[in-house]
Amino acid sequence: MAETIDQIFVLAKDRFLDLLGIVLPDWIILLVRILISIAVLLAVAPVVMMYMTWLERKVLGRIQNRYGPNRVGIFGLLQPIADGIKMLTKEDIVPKNADQVIHFLAPVVIVIAPLLVLAVLPFGRNMIAADLNVGLLFFLGVSTFGVIALFMGSWASRNKYSLLGGMRAFAQMISYEIPMVLSVVPVILVTSSLSTAAIVEAQLGWKWFIFTPWGGFAALVFFLCGVAEVNRTPFDLPEAESEIVAGFHTEYSGMKFALFYMAEFISTFAISGLAVTLFLGGWDGPAFLPSWFWFGLKTFILILIMIWFRGTLPRFRVDQLMGFAWKVFLPFTLANIFIAALWALLPYPKNFIADTIGITVILTLLQIFNRKETPKKRKYLYAN
Amino acid sequence: MFGWGVLKGMLVTLWNFLLTYLWPKKGIFTVQYPEKKLPLAQRYRNFPFLVYDGTPHMIRCVACKICESECPPKCIYIIPEKDAEGRVQKKPAVFDIDYAICMNCGLCEEVCPFDSIFMDHEYEISKYNRAEDLMVRKEALLKPWEYFAKIRPHDFERIEAKRAAKSAKAKPVAPAEKPSQKPDAGPTSPQQGSVPKNG
Amino acid sequence: MSLPCAPTLKTELLEVSIGPQHPSTHGVFRMNAVLDGETVVKLKPVMGYLHRNHEQIAETLPYLANMPYTDRLDYICSMTNNFAYALAVEKLAGIDVPERAQYLRVMMAELTRLVNHSLLIGFLLNDLGAWFTPVFYAFREREKILDFFEAVSGSRMMCNYFRFGGVKADLPESALDQVRRIVRDYPRFLDEFERLLAGNEILKSRCQRVGILPKELAVNASITGPMLRASGVNYDIRKADRYSIYDRFDFRVPLGMTGDVYDRYYVRVLEMRESVKILEQVLKQMPEKGDILSAKGLQACRAPRMWKPPAGDAYGRIESPKGELGFYLVSDGSPKPYRYHVRPPSFINLTVLEDLCIGQKIADAVIILGSIDIVLGEVDR
């Protein structure tokens, strides 16, 4: 029974294809198989995005001692639909001096990347749209080209705030891409595979990489870089609303604006999903609940943490942001590769000690070299 | 260790998040407005209204124009009523307040010697038309004295006591209600002076 | 200006007009910033979008009728604006203030300081990018104080509570308990705020060594209030002038060392703690009963249009939450002031904006503006 529920989506798809197979030739079945996966992803992603906006507003509201949306439908569950209608009916304004074609293309292009990367995420046992043997590389490569769309939008708007936002986005994404990839390298090193499905397989049975010394820190770095990749607080400089109004999407309104948001939320989901896949054991979990549930739950928790960040933390400044990537994350992830290699090389108790020593050394070194930038505690005087 | 302060701050927000579910009464401070309304303080002041005793004909206002001239943004406009011979009556014929200009300062209430204008508790006054709907006429401004007793019982008692004392003192001197304060003479005297001219 | 690494690369300065419609200019204020990349090279503040002719209007109105207009100067702290104006007129006409009214005045002024400072810190964090959470926490506490203001004066923000020679009305029955509750709970809120913010490394690294205002510049530019004290100058009008009855209370003046944004933020936190201390003393010392308006004051307030102060001039000043708020009045013996001048603290504090911002990043310019604590109603008048 549990097995059926676990595989319910896969079975449903197979049953459907079997039915079609009675009348249709094989090559059409293959095509339909691909199309079904695409259709499901395309249908699910916007719904996920809509309810992520709802969740974000609800959680932020609760953090700020308010209710959050609660007027449209029960618990405000229809709020995203109302928002969608509002976005669709809004006037679409294009600035007079904007580069019309690119201005139109940018929101279209930006949603492609986050939708594409969903293909290599294993949502459950056997539930992966395309089990590429370079899945991880595909994810990291494709998710990056969203920045091109950001820059297209910012450049085509002919707005100085947009331009500043676009420049920031470019600098930030390129800088954070490096520690992000480097933090993934230990995982590849240990599993010796780039396929996301294989990475999850390697972690089955509570051997999640987050429980290893190198994996815990790599997960942290990966998650923080992921937050920076999707431009969320505290790394939301490209759209810092208190500084540059809305950054790259200042000049977008209506549905185009909604597409930017959709891209942001779907990539948030994708990055959380990838973090789960790489470090939190993917769909692995106690068997009494289906595998896709565990994947969803873990992703949900990571998304909640991102929302929690947004509700608490102020934003970095641009130079501090860069400093963080180049002076803290990059050296740490580089060292982390060696630490992970030690883990793979040595037998159990020895590798644990070696890793602990290695991480302590690198953290101490980072603290020493960065002490100029670390803020100090201050004393205040009183006059009578 | 870098990051400790961030964690501490995040615990604060987590606590506030949980508090809204565990103890909504303390955790959530928004009021679901149209369904729930906060009780207003008795002294709450919004826009002014005029008081009548008993029936709307018994307006307490005597059209002395003190409030009109004391009003800082000059939002009150008064024309006293005249009888058939053109004599000025102690009653306003026109009493308009422009809500668009009024700034709810409450000075009219403070300077009125006849206790006839007070600040209202009505705050749901959104209108569609600025020019006409927000220019409130006498008829719309009139509210019974009992209404005042309801919204501001504390002040009601105080003013009733004051009025009782005043009428007890005024009776032996003259039957008519005649305020003995000096400033009242200012605005009323020119009107009285103008009576013979018109008549 | 060219990059040192690529001398042949041609770069241009970018002129950005921040405001008057901008999320973090706290109203309709505009900064014309010239940027080299992200660094501010030049910055010109443009103000006057909210000019309402306050001073000229005041010269056409009787003295008391200006009281509600002063509420609208700095609309977050109307009580202290009333206070300064009342002090100026009292000085002009030699009006005395009864004991209980003095305590009420100090109570209102200190509560206003709590409102202003907590709100300012909330909005400063908003400028820093903390998405409204500190603002809502500050609102939550401010709400309690505003409820008290409403119970006492009838209005939450436009209080119009002070009168020449006293205050408008005595406290209603349960209001004193309300203040006691506020004074009891406020330190707890400040602790929460401090846990949330003061230790936060991001906030620290964003605010420390940013927008440093040197002592000499602060004094030369006649900066006042928490901003001056954050630069380490010990000048608090409550101590220096000892107006009203501030000499009876025991409180300290917190001083910053560097004068950067963080000091400006933290000095205000410490000041709030001192305000709570003053409020505790007020509650302890305040006489149970007593007049709230002196006889002379009653004369002035009964018929404002008739009341004529003697000819002469007077300058009444207080330590408003933003700095020295002063009203200069010249009377020619008529019921209206001949000259009425406001010394608005936020306007004068704003004059150093360019000096603070040059060489900083554009994101810093925003928080420097936030830490100056301006209210455009007061800047533009």
PDB file of N, CA and C in Angstrom, chain B residues 33 70 104 140 170 178:
ATOM      1  N   TYR B  33     -10.829  45.353  11.093  1.00  0.00           N
ATOM      2  CA  TYR B  33     -11.578  46.599  11.248  1.00  0.00           C
ATOM      3  C   TYR B  33     -13.087  46.565  11.009  1.00  0.00           C
ATOM      4  N   GLU B  70     -12.858  81.967  15.437  1.00  0.00           N
ATOM      5  CA  GLU B  70     -11.725  81.345  16.125  1.00  0.00           C
ATOM      6  C   GLU B  70     -11.178  80.143  15.360  1.00  0.00           C
ATOM      7  N   ASN B 104      -9.869  69.140  12.811  1.00  0.00           N
ATOM      8  CA  ASN B 104     -10.211  68.395  14.030  1.00  0.00           C
ATOM      9  C   ASN B 104      -9.479  68.922  15.267  1.00  0.00           C
ATOM     10  N   ALA B 140     -27.398  68.296   8.520  1.00  0.00           N
ATOM     11  CA  ALA B 140     -26.611  67.080   8.721  1.00  0.00           C
ATOM     12  C   ALA B 140     -25.770  67.163   9.988  1.00  0.00           C
ATOM     13  N   ALA B 170     -28.343  82.954  36.402  1.00  0.00           N
ATOM     14  CA  ALA B 170     -28.846  83.927  35.428  1.00  0.00           C
ATOM     15  C   ALA B 170     -30.299  84.296  35.685  1.00  0.00           C
ATOM     16  N   LYS B 178     -28.673  84.888  29.167  1.00  0.00           N
ATOM     17  CA  LYS B 178     -27.711  85.887  28.698  1.00  0.00           C
ATOM     18  C   LYS B 178     -26.328  85.553  29.232  1.00  0.00           C
TER      19      LYS B 178
END
